[in-house]
Coordinates of C-alpha atoms (C1' of nucleotides) in Angstrom, one line a residue:
Chain A
M139 CA 24.9 108.3 -187.4
T140 CA 22.9 105.7 -185.6
V141 CA 23.3 102.0 -186.2
P142 CA 19.8 100.6 -185.7
D143 CA 18.9 97.1 -184.7
N144 CA 18.8 94.7 -187.5
P145 CA 16.7 93.4 -189.2
R146 CA 14.1 96.1 -189.5
Q147 CA 11.5 97.5 -191.9
L148 CA 12.8 100.3 -194.1
S149 CA 10.5 103.2 -194.9
A150 CA 9.8 104.5 -198.4
E151 CA 11.4 107.8 -197.3
I152 CA 14.9 106.4 -197.8
F153 CA 14.3 107.3 -201.5
R154 CA 14.1 110.7 -203.0
V155 CA 13.8 111.3 -206.8
V156 CA 14.0 114.4 -208.8
T157 CA 12.1 114.9 -212.0
G158 CA 12.9 117.2 -214.8
T159 CA 16.3 115.5 -215.1
S160 CA 17.3 113.1 -217.8
E161 CA 18.4 110.5 -215.3
P162 CA 15.7 107.8 -215.3
I163 CA 13.8 107.4 -212.1
Y164 CA 14.5 103.7 -211.8
R165 CA 18.2 104.4 -212.1
Q166 CA 18.1 107.1 -209.4
L167 CA 16.6 104.5 -207.1
I168 CA 19.2 101.9 -207.9
E169 CA 22.1 104.3 -207.3
Q170 CA 20.6 105.7 -204.1
L171 CA 20.3 102.2 -202.7
R172 CA 23.8 101.4 -203.6
R173 CA 25.0 104.5 -201.8
L174 CA 22.9 103.8 -198.7
L175 CA 24.3 100.3 -198.6
A176 CA 27.9 101.5 -199.0
G177 CA 27.3 104.1 -196.3
G178 CA 25.9 101.5 -193.9
Q179 CA 22.5 103.2 -193.6
V180 CA 20.9 100.1 -195.0
L181 CA 22.0 96.8 -193.7
A182 CA 21.8 93.1 -194.8
G183 CA 18.5 91.6 -193.8
D184 CA 16.6 94.9 -193.8
A185 CA 13.2 94.6 -195.3
M186 CA 12.7 97.0 -198.2
P187 CA 9.6 99.2 -198.4
S188 CA 7.0 97.6 -200.7
V189 CA 6.9 98.5 -204.3
R190 CA 3.4 100.0 -203.9
E191 CA 4.5 102.0 -200.9
V192 CA 7.5 103.5 -202.6
A193 CA 5.5 104.2 -205.7
S194 CA 2.8 106.0 -203.8
E195 CA 5.3 108.0 -201.7
L196 CA 7.3 109.2 -204.7
G197 CA 4.2 109.6 -207.0
V198 CA 5.5 107.3 -209.6
N199 CA 4.2 104.2 -211.3
P200 CA 4.7 100.9 -209.4
M201 CA 6.3 99.3 -212.4
T202 CA 9.0 101.9 -212.3
V203 CA 9.9 101.0 -208.7
S204 CA 9.5 97.3 -209.6
K205 CA 12.1 97.7 -212.4
A206 CA 14.6 99.2 -210.0
Y207 CA 14.0 96.4 -207.5
S208 CA 14.3 93.7 -210.2
M209 CA 17.6 95.1 -211.4
L210 CA 18.9 95.3 -207.8
E211 CA 17.9 91.7 -207.4
A212 CA 19.6 90.7 -210.6
E213 CA 22.7 92.5 -209.2
G214 CA 22.5 90.4 -206.0
L215 CA 21.9 93.4 -203.7
L216 CA 18.3 92.4 -202.9
V217 CA 16.6 89.0 -202.5
R218 CA 13.0 88.4 -203.1
R219 CA 10.9 86.5 -200.5
R220 CA 7.9 85.3 -202.3
G221 CA 4.7 86.8 -201.0
L222 CA 6.7 88.8 -198.3
G223 CA 8.6 91.4 -200.3
M224 CA 12.2 92.2 -200.9
E225 CA 15.0 92.3 -198.4
V226 CA 18.6 93.4 -198.5
A227 CA 20.8 90.4 -199.4
A228 CA 23.1 88.9 -196.8
Q229 CA 26.1 89.2 -199.1
S230 CA 25.8 92.9 -199.5
D231 CA 28.6 93.5 -197.2
G232 CA 27.3 96.7 -195.7
N233 CA 29.5 99.7 -194.7
S234 CA 32.3 99.9 -197.1
D235 CA 35.7 101.4 -196.2
L236 CA 36.3 105.1 -196.6
E237 CA 38.4 104.7 -199.8
S238 CA 35.6 102.8 -201.6
R239 CA 33.0 105.3 -200.6
L240 CA 35.1 108.2 -201.8
E241 CA 35.6 106.5 -205.2
L242 CA 31.8 106.4 -205.6
L243 CA 31.8 110.1 -205.3
R244 CA 34.7 110.8 -207.6
P245 CA 32.9 110.8 -211.0
G246 CA 30.5 113.5 -209.8
L247 CA 33.4 115.6 -208.5
E248 CA 35.3 115.2 -211.7
R249 CA 32.3 116.5 -213.6
I250 CA 32.2 119.5 -211.2
A251 CA 35.8 120.2 -211.9
V252 CA 35.2 120.3 -215.7
E253 CA 32.3 122.6 -215.2
A254 CA 34.2 124.9 -212.9
S255 CA 37.0 125.2 -215.4
Q256 CA 34.6 126.0 -218.2
L257 CA 33.1 128.7 -215.9
E258 CA 36.6 130.0 -215.2
L259 CA 36.1 129.5 -211.5
E260 CA 39.0 129.4 -209.1
P261 CA 39.3 126.2 -206.9
K262 CA 39.0 128.4 -203.9
A263 CA 35.6 129.7 -204.8
V264 CA 34.3 126.3 -205.7
I265 CA 35.5 124.8 -202.5
A266 CA 34.0 127.6 -200.4
L267 CA 30.6 127.0 -202.0
L268 CA 30.8 123.2 -201.5
T269 CA 31.8 123.8 -197.9
S270 CA 28.9 126.1 -197.2
I271 CA 26.5 123.6 -198.8
L272 CA 27.9 120.6 -196.9
K273 CA 28.0 122.4 -193.6
G274 CA 24.6 123.9 -194.1
K275 CA 22.9 120.5 -194.1
Chain B
M198 CA 42.0 133.7 -217.3
T199 CA 43.0 134.9 -220.7
V200 CA 40.8 137.1 -222.9
P201 CA 41.7 136.3 -226.5
D202 CA 41.4 138.5 -229.5
N203 CA 38.0 138.7 -231.0
P204 CA 36.6 137.5 -233.4
R205 CA 38.3 134.2 -233.9
Q206 CA 37.6 130.6 -235.1
L207 CA 36.7 128.2 -232.3
S208 CA 38.0 124.7 -232.5
A209 CA 35.9 121.6 -232.0
E210 CA 38.0 120.8 -228.9
I211 CA 36.0 123.2 -226.8
F212 CA 33.5 120.4 -226.5
R213 CA 33.8 117.2 -224.5
V214 CA 31.0 114.6 -224.2
V215 CA 30.6 111.5 -222.2
T216 CA 28.7 108.5 -223.4
G217 CA 27.2 105.8 -221.3
T218 CA 25.3 108.4 -219.3
S219 CA 21.6 109.2 -219.7
E220 CA 22.3 112.8 -220.3
P221 CA 21.6 113.4 -224.1
I222 CA 24.7 114.5 -226.0
Y223 CA 22.9 117.5 -227.5
R224 CA 22.2 118.7 -224.0
Q225 CA 25.7 118.3 -222.9
L226 CA 26.8 120.4 -225.8
I227 CA 24.3 123.1 -225.0
E228 CA 25.2 123.4 -221.4
Q229 CA 28.9 123.4 -222.1
L230 CA 28.5 126.3 -224.4
R231 CA 26.5 128.2 -221.9
R232 CA 29.3 127.7 -219.3
L233 CA 32.0 128.7 -221.8
L234 CA 30.1 131.8 -222.5
A235 CA 29.5 132.6 -218.8
G236 CA 33.2 131.9 -218.1
G237 CA 34.3 134.2 -220.9
Q238 CA 36.2 131.6 -222.8
V239 CA 33.8 132.0 -225.8
L240 CA 33.0 135.6 -226.8
A241 CA 30.4 137.3 -228.9
G242 CA 31.4 137.2 -232.6
D243 CA 33.5 134.0 -232.3
A244 CA 32.9 131.6 -235.1
M245 CA 31.7 128.2 -234.0
P246 CA 33.3 125.1 -235.3
S247 CA 31.3 123.4 -238.1
V248 CA 28.8 120.8 -237.3
R249 CA 30.7 118.2 -239.3
E250 CA 34.0 119.1 -237.5
V251 CA 32.5 118.7 -234.1
A252 CA 30.7 115.6 -235.1
S253 CA 33.8 114.0 -236.4
E254 CA 36.0 115.2 -233.4
L255 CA 33.5 113.8 -230.8
G256 CA 32.5 110.7 -232.8
V257 CA 28.8 111.5 -232.7
N258 CA 26.2 111.9 -235.4
P259 CA 26.2 115.3 -237.2
M260 CA 22.5 115.5 -236.7
T261 CA 23.1 115.5 -232.9
V262 CA 25.4 118.5 -233.2
S263 CA 23.1 120.2 -235.6
K264 CA 20.3 119.8 -233.1
A265 CA 22.3 121.4 -230.3
Y266 CA 23.3 124.3 -232.6
S267 CA 19.7 124.8 -233.6
M268 CA 18.5 125.0 -230.1
L269 CA 21.2 127.4 -229.2
E270 CA 20.2 129.5 -232.1
A271 CA 16.5 129.4 -231.0
E272 CA 17.7 130.5 -227.6
G273 CA 19.5 133.4 -229.2
L274 CA 23.0 132.4 -228.2
L275 CA 24.1 131.6 -231.7
V276 CA 23.3 133.2 -235.0
R277 CA 23.4 131.5 -238.4
R278 CA 25.5 133.3 -241.0
R279 CA 24.5 131.9 -244.4
G280 CA 27.3 130.1 -246.0
L281 CA 29.7 130.9 -243.2
G282 CA 28.4 128.8 -240.4
M283 CA 27.3 129.7 -236.9
E284 CA 28.7 132.4 -234.7
V285 CA 28.2 133.5 -231.2
A286 CA 25.5 136.1 -231.0
A287 CA 26.4 139.7 -230.1
Q288 CA 23.7 139.8 -227.4
S289 CA 25.2 136.9 -225.5
D290 CA 26.3 138.9 -222.6
G291 CA 29.7 137.4 -222.2
N292 CA 31.6 137.0 -219.0
S293 CA 29.2 136.9 -216.1
D294 CA 30.0 138.0 -212.6
L295 CA 31.4 135.6 -210.0
E296 CA 28.1 135.1 -208.2
S297 CA 26.2 134.1 -211.3
R298 CA 28.8 131.7 -212.3
L299 CA 28.9 130.1 -208.9
E300 CA 25.1 129.8 -209.1
L301 CA 25.5 127.7 -212.3
L302 CA 27.6 125.3 -210.3
R303 CA 25.4 125.1 -207.3
P304 CA 22.9 122.4 -208.5
G305 CA 25.8 120.0 -209.1
L306 CA 27.3 120.6 -205.7
E307 CA 24.0 120.1 -204.0
R308 CA 23.7 116.8 -205.7
I309 CA 27.2 115.9 -204.4
A310 CA 26.1 116.9 -200.9
V311 CA 23.2 114.5 -201.1
E312 CA 25.3 111.7 -202.3
A313 CA 28.0 112.3 -199.7
S314 CA 25.4 112.2 -197.0
Q315 CA 24.0 108.9 -198.3
L316 CA 27.6 107.6 -198.3
E317 CA 28.1 108.8 -194.7
L318 CA 31.1 110.8 -195.8
E319 CA 32.4 113.7 -193.7
P320 CA 32.5 117.1 -195.3
K321 CA 36.3 117.1 -194.7
A322 CA 36.9 114.0 -196.7
V323 CA 34.7 115.3 -199.6
I324 CA 36.4 118.6 -199.7
A325 CA 39.8 117.0 -199.6
L326 CA 39.0 114.9 -202.7
L327 CA 37.5 117.8 -204.6
T328 CA 40.6 119.9 -203.8
S329 CA 42.9 117.2 -205.1
I330 CA 40.9 116.9 -208.3
L331 CA 40.8 120.7 -208.9
K332 CA 44.4 121.2 -208.2
G333 CA 45.5 118.2 -210.2
K334 CA 44.0 119.7 -213.4
Chain C
M209 CA 25.1 73.9 -240.2
T210 CA 26.2 76.8 -242.3
V211 CA 28.5 79.5 -240.9
P212 CA 27.4 82.6 -242.6
D213 CA 29.3 85.8 -243.3
N214 CA 29.6 88.1 -240.4
P215 CA 28.3 90.7 -239.5
R216 CA 24.8 90.2 -240.8
Q217 CA 21.2 91.1 -239.9
L218 CA 19.4 88.5 -237.9
S219 CA 15.8 87.8 -238.5
A220 CA 13.1 87.8 -235.9
E221 CA 12.6 84.1 -236.8
I222 CA 15.5 83.1 -234.6
F223 CA 13.1 83.4 -231.7
R224 CA 10.1 81.2 -230.9
V225 CA 8.0 81.5 -227.8
V226 CA 5.3 79.3 -226.3
T227 CA 2.4 80.6 -224.4
G228 CA 0.4 78.7 -221.8
T229 CA 3.5 78.0 -219.9
S230 CA 4.6 79.7 -216.7
E231 CA 8.0 80.6 -218.1
P232 CA 7.8 84.4 -218.9
I233 CA 8.2 85.3 -222.5
Y234 CA 11.1 87.7 -221.9
R235 CA 12.9 84.8 -220.1
Q236 CA 12.3 82.4 -223.0
L237 CA 13.9 85.0 -225.3
I238 CA 16.9 85.5 -223.1
E239 CA 17.6 81.8 -222.8
Q240 CA 17.1 81.1 -226.5
L241 CA 19.6 83.8 -227.4
R242 CA 22.1 82.3 -224.9
R243 CA 21.8 78.9 -226.5
L244 CA 22.0 80.3 -230.0
L245 CA 25.2 82.1 -229.0
A246 CA 26.7 79.0 -227.3
G247 CA 25.8 77.0 -230.4
G248 CA 27.4 79.4 -232.7
Q249 CA 24.3 80.1 -234.7
V250 CA 24.5 83.8 -233.6
L251 CA 27.9 85.5 -233.8
A252 CA 29.6 88.5 -232.3
G253 CA 28.7 91.6 -234.4
D254 CA 25.5 90.2 -235.7
A255 CA 22.7 92.8 -235.8
M256 CA 19.7 91.8 -233.7
P257 CA 16.3 92.1 -235.2
S258 CA 14.5 95.2 -234.0
V259 CA 12.3 95.2 -230.9
R260 CA 9.3 96.1 -233.0
E261 CA 10.0 93.4 -235.6
V262 CA 10.4 90.6 -233.0
A263 CA 7.3 91.9 -231.1
S264 CA 5.2 91.9 -234.2
E265 CA 6.5 88.5 -235.4
L266 CA 5.8 86.8 -232.1
G267 CA 2.6 88.7 -231.4
V268 CA 3.8 90.1 -228.1
N269 CA 4.1 93.6 -226.7
P270 CA 7.3 95.5 -227.7
M271 CA 8.1 96.2 -224.1
T272 CA 8.3 92.5 -223.4
V273 CA 11.0 92.1 -226.1
S274 CA 12.7 95.3 -224.9
K275 CA 12.9 93.9 -221.4
A276 CA 14.7 90.8 -222.7
Y277 CA 17.1 92.9 -224.8
S278 CA 17.8 95.2 -221.8
M279 CA 18.7 92.3 -219.6
L280 CA 20.9 90.7 -222.3
E281 CA 22.6 94.1 -222.5
A282 CA 23.0 94.3 -218.7
E283 CA 24.5 90.8 -219.0
G284 CA 27.0 92.0 -221.6
L285 CA 25.8 89.7 -224.4
L286 CA 24.3 92.6 -226.4
V287 CA 25.4 96.1 -227.0
R288 CA 23.2 99.0 -227.9
R289 CA 24.1 101.3 -230.8
R290 CA 22.1 104.4 -230.3
G291 CA 19.6 105.0 -233.1
L292 CA 20.8 101.8 -234.9
G293 CA 19.6 99.0 -232.8
M294 CA 21.2 96.2 -230.8
E295 CA 24.1 94.0 -231.9
V296 CA 25.7 90.9 -230.4
A297 CA 28.7 92.0 -228.2
A298 CA 32.2 91.3 -229.3
Q299 CA 33.1 89.6 -226.1
S300 CA 30.3 87.0 -226.4
D301 CA 32.8 84.4 -227.4
G302 CA 30.6 82.5 -229.8
N303 CA 30.6 78.8 -230.2
S304 CA 31.3 77.2 -226.9
D305 CA 33.0 73.8 -226.5
L306 CA 31.0 70.6 -226.4
E307 CA 31.3 70.2 -222.7
S308 CA 29.9 73.7 -221.9
R309 CA 27.0 73.3 -224.3
L310 CA 26.1 69.9 -222.8
E311 CA 26.1 71.5 -219.3
L312 CA 23.5 73.9 -220.5
L313 CA 21.3 71.0 -221.3
R314 CA 21.9 69.1 -218.1
P315 CA 19.2 70.7 -215.9
G316 CA 16.5 69.9 -218.4
L317 CA 17.7 66.3 -218.6
E318 CA 17.8 65.9 -214.9
R319 CA 14.3 67.0 -214.7
I320 CA 13.3 64.5 -217.3
A321 CA 15.0 61.8 -215.2
V322 CA 13.0 62.7 -212.1
E323 CA 9.8 62.7 -214.1
A324 CA 10.6 59.3 -215.7
S325 CA 11.3 57.8 -212.3
Q326 CA 8.0 59.1 -211.0
L327 CA 6.3 57.6 -214.0
E328 CA 8.1 54.3 -213.4
L329 CA 9.6 54.4 -216.9
E330 CA 12.6 52.3 -217.8
P331 CA 15.7 54.2 -219.1
K332 CA 15.4 52.2 -222.3
A333 CA 11.9 53.4 -223.1
V334 CA 12.8 57.1 -222.3
I335 CA 15.9 56.9 -224.5
A336 CA 14.0 55.3 -227.3
L337 CA 11.5 58.2 -227.3
L338 CA 14.1 60.9 -227.1
T339 CA 15.9 59.2 -230.0
S340 CA 12.9 59.2 -232.2
I341 CA 12.2 62.8 -231.4
L342 CA 15.7 63.9 -232.1
K343 CA 16.0 62.0 -235.3
G344 CA 12.6 63.0 -236.5
K345 CA 13.5 66.6 -236.6
Chain D
M221 CA 8.6 48.4 -209.4
T222 CA 7.1 47.3 -206.1
V223 CA 3.4 47.2 -205.6
P224 CA 3.0 47.9 -201.8
D225 CA 0.1 46.9 -199.6
N226 CA -2.8 49.2 -199.7
P227 CA -4.0 51.3 -198.1
R228 CA -1.1 53.0 -196.4
Q229 CA 0.2 56.4 -195.2
L230 CA 2.3 58.3 -197.7
S231 CA 5.2 60.3 -196.6
A232 CA 6.0 63.9 -197.4
E233 CA 9.1 62.7 -199.1
I234 CA 7.1 61.7 -202.2
F235 CA 7.3 65.4 -203.2
R236 CA 10.2 67.4 -204.3
V237 CA 10.1 71.0 -205.4
V238 CA 12.7 73.3 -206.9
T239 CA 12.7 77.0 -206.2
G240 CA 14.3 79.7 -208.4
T241 CA 12.2 78.5 -211.3
S242 CA 9.2 80.2 -212.6
E243 CA 7.0 77.1 -212.3
P244 CA 4.7 77.7 -209.3
I245 CA 5.2 75.3 -206.4
Y246 CA 1.6 74.3 -206.3
R247 CA 1.8 73.2 -209.9
Q248 CA 4.9 71.2 -209.3
L249 CA 3.1 69.4 -206.6
I250 CA 0.0 68.7 -208.8
E251 CA 2.0 67.3 -211.6
Q252 CA 4.2 65.2 -209.4
L253 CA 1.2 63.5 -207.9
R254 CA -0.3 62.9 -211.4
R255 CA 2.9 61.2 -212.4
L256 CA 3.2 59.2 -209.2
L257 CA -0.4 58.0 -209.9
A258 CA 0.3 57.2 -213.5
G259 CA 3.4 55.3 -212.4
G260 CA 1.6 53.3 -209.8
Q261 CA 3.7 54.5 -206.9
V262 CA 0.6 56.1 -205.4
L263 CA -2.5 54.0 -205.3
A264 CA -6.3 54.6 -204.7
G265 CA -7.0 54.7 -201.0
D266 CA -3.5 55.8 -200.0
A267 CA -3.5 58.5 -197.3
M268 CA -1.8 61.7 -198.3
P269 CA 0.7 63.3 -196.0
S270 CA -0.8 66.3 -194.1
V271 CA -0.5 69.8 -195.5
R272 CA 1.6 70.9 -192.6
E273 CA 3.9 67.9 -192.9
V274 CA 4.5 68.5 -196.6
A275 CA 4.9 72.2 -196.0
S276 CA 7.5 71.7 -193.3
E277 CA 9.4 69.1 -195.2
L278 CA 9.6 71.2 -198.3
G279 CA 10.0 74.5 -196.5
V280 CA 7.1 76.1 -198.3
N281 CA 4.0 77.9 -197.0
P282 CA 1.2 75.6 -195.9
M283 CA -1.3 77.5 -198.0
T284 CA 0.7 76.6 -201.1
V285 CA 0.4 72.9 -200.3
S286 CA -3.3 73.4 -199.4
K287 CA -3.9 75.0 -202.7
A288 CA -2.4 72.1 -204.6
Y289 CA -4.5 69.6 -202.5
S290 CA -7.6 71.6 -203.2
M291 CA -7.0 71.6 -206.9
L292 CA -6.3 67.9 -206.9
E293 CA -9.5 67.5 -205.0
A294 CA -11.5 69.6 -207.5
E295 CA -10.0 67.5 -210.2
G296 CA -11.2 64.3 -208.5
L297 CA -7.8 62.8 -207.8
L298 CA -8.0 63.3 -204.1
V299 CA -10.9 63.1 -201.7
R300 CA -11.2 64.9 -198.4
R301 CA -12.0 62.7 -195.3
R302 CA -13.2 64.9 -192.6
G303 CA -10.9 64.8 -189.6
L304 CA -8.6 62.3 -191.3
G305 CA -7.0 64.3 -194.1
M306 CA -6.9 63.7 -197.8
E307 CA -6.7 60.3 -199.5
V308 CA -6.2 59.2 -203.1
A309 CA -9.6 58.9 -204.8
A310 CA -10.8 55.4 -205.7
Q311 CA -11.6 56.5 -209.3
S312 CA -8.0 57.6 -209.9
D313 CA -7.4 54.9 -212.4
G314 CA -4.0 54.0 -211.1
N315 CA -1.1 52.6 -213.1
S316 CA -1.5 53.7 -216.7
D317 CA -0.1 51.7 -219.7
L318 CA 3.3 52.4 -221.0
E319 CA 2.2 54.4 -224.0
S320 CA 0.2 56.9 -221.8
R321 CA 3.1 57.3 -219.4
L322 CA 5.5 58.0 -222.3
E323 CA 3.1 60.6 -223.6
L324 CA 3.3 62.5 -220.3
L325 CA 7.1 62.7 -220.8
R326 CA 6.9 63.7 -224.5
P327 CA 6.5 67.5 -224.0
G328 CA 9.6 67.7 -221.9
L329 CA 11.6 65.7 -224.4
E330 CA 10.4 67.9 -227.3
R331 CA 11.6 70.9 -225.4
I332 CA 15.0 69.2 -224.9
A333 CA 15.2 68.6 -228.6
V334 CA 14.6 72.2 -229.4
E335 CA 17.3 73.3 -226.9
A336 CA 19.7 70.7 -228.3
S337 CA 19.2 72.0 -231.8
Q338 CA 19.8 75.6 -230.7
L339 CA 23.0 74.4 -229.0
E340 CA 24.0 72.6 -232.1
L341 CA 24.3 69.4 -230.2
E342 CA 24.3 66.0 -232.0
P343 CA 21.6 63.5 -231.0
K344 CA 24.4 61.1 -230.0
A345 CA 25.8 63.5 -227.4
V346 CA 22.4 64.3 -225.9
I347 CA 21.4 60.7 -225.7
A348 CA 24.7 59.8 -224.0
L349 CA 24.2 62.5 -221.4
L350 CA 20.7 61.4 -220.7
T351 CA 21.7 57.8 -220.4
S352 CA 24.4 58.6 -217.9
I353 CA 21.9 60.6 -215.8
L354 CA 19.2 57.9 -215.9
K355 CA 21.7 55.1 -215.1
G356 CA 23.4 57.1 -212.4
K357 CA 20.2 57.4 -210.3
Chain E
dG166 C1' 13.7 104.1 -238.6
dT167 C1' 16.2 102.5 -233.7
dG168 C1' 15.7 101.6 -228.3
dG169 C1' 14.3 103.8 -223.6
dT170 C1' 11.2 105.4 -220.2
dC171 C1' 7.0 106.0 -218.1
dT172 C1' 1.9 105.5 -217.2
dA173 C1' -2.4 103.1 -216.3
dG174 C1' -4.4 99.0 -215.5
dA175 C1' -5.1 94.0 -215.7
dC176 C1' -4.2 89.4 -214.0
dC177 C1' -1.2 85.8 -211.7
dA178 C1' 1.4 83.4 -207.9
dC179 C1' 2.3 83.4 -203.3
dT180 C1' 1.9 84.5 -197.9
Chain F
dG10 C1' -1.0 92.0 -198.4
dT11 C1' 3.7 90.9 -201.5
dG12 C1' 6.2 91.1 -206.3
dG13 C1' 5.9 89.6 -211.5
dT14 C1' 4.3 89.8 -216.1
dC15 C1' 2.0 91.6 -219.8
dT16 C1' -0.6 95.0 -222.7
dA17 C1' -1.6 99.4 -224.9
dG18 C1' -0.2 103.7 -225.8
dA19 C1' 2.5 108.0 -225.1
dC20 C1' 6.7 110.7 -225.6
dC21 C1' 11.9 111.1 -225.9
dA22 C1' 16.7 110.7 -227.8
dC23 C1' 19.2 109.4 -231.6
dA24 C1' 20.5 108.1 -236.8

DNA sequence: GTGGTCTAGACCACT
DNA sequence: GTGGTCTAGACCACA
């Protein structure tokens, strides 16, 4: 992990969305940015990629991106600089501690556990698969 | 893993839904039944709990349950027995092999891997948390 | 002021918007509802008028109303009941005390004071005009 | 009210803007100048502060100030004196009578009345608050 | 019927 | 160029 100079201009490639799921695109964007902030990959003062840039990169409508940005602004994670774009708010405190970041992952893991039990899968097999996926990246 | 006598009457408690998520309830029901079938916890010939029983147990609208049952019927996993309710279709091929069941879990684990990487979490920490959740159940 | 039975179905007429101003319609709706809640004219458990009803009554696009409702939901003042509509949240504590309600009015009055001073108007004249407007309603 | 010598150089401090509101800054500037003219605090022939001085004093973009000046010029309230900046037009009719100035304040007061009624506030309480704000300045 | 999401496209305010 | 607001209209999930 590199900790780049700050502030800097973020690229639209920080976002990745999947279609064909029921999770709304704007919500995927919101939650991705929350994780990137918690993980310290996005820092206070960073300039967000423009709405139009993200929209074109992801192939979605600009309003969809704008909605995500607006909600992140309402939440205090982004601030709007009129005519200049959005930037990451100063008070978004950056890299969270390990415990907090693990807590953000817990709901997803609990869901996995439920699914594994319905599939009658042993913990050992599940962990082996997760390990191979994590290491393979 | 226990393989119960067959046929038998399934209880509404085989289902569990979460609200406050964007995943539609009817879809949660469908995918749970698919997993229970793959895991062998639900067998061909088993009698499904009634729509109204499931609806009341989960606190959802009966039409939502009915929609899930109808789609499972259209898919051939359930058959409607007039006056008797739905039962699990004979051709639902029951307990799948380990590989197939793991494949059903893979998409969820891949999503976890993406989230972990955005959170800058080490594989070790993620695996430790999943292990504790799986063992704690 | 009448304190009606509760819960009840609110009419779209609780809202009034003005066009030709720079204040966005969705924001006018949000702030009106906040005031009606603080004033006790809208109570916890009340059913909000439907998006489509408000949109048609005010002659605006349903998405505009929907945006206001969504933000009020995010703020915790409204709760969504799937398939049934929105209702006023239980925790919106209804009629606020006199001090709090006056504070909601203060920014507008401070702006009036600035304008009056730029217009070189005596307090006496301003108060006389406000009095006549308030009493005339 | 003092009636200063004329002509003179106006300072950037005649303007005050608020951010975080939806009212555009250039419009705030335009309406403030209109009120200062109606109130007689700005007189025909007065030299306006320069665009760059106002922009720096208020912390806004010079183009925003320039836009306001241009619109005031198009409206005939300001005239451009090449190389010398803008000055207040001779035909700006100066200090209006009391009735006209009160009329400029009426829309704001009517809005206050609407908000007070939504907040279920008695005229007496509203007038008391306005009085304290006006006297406190 | 309810609200939610998304698209396509327009216009506005501001830099 | 930036984001914001609004419209018109489509489709979805849910009751």
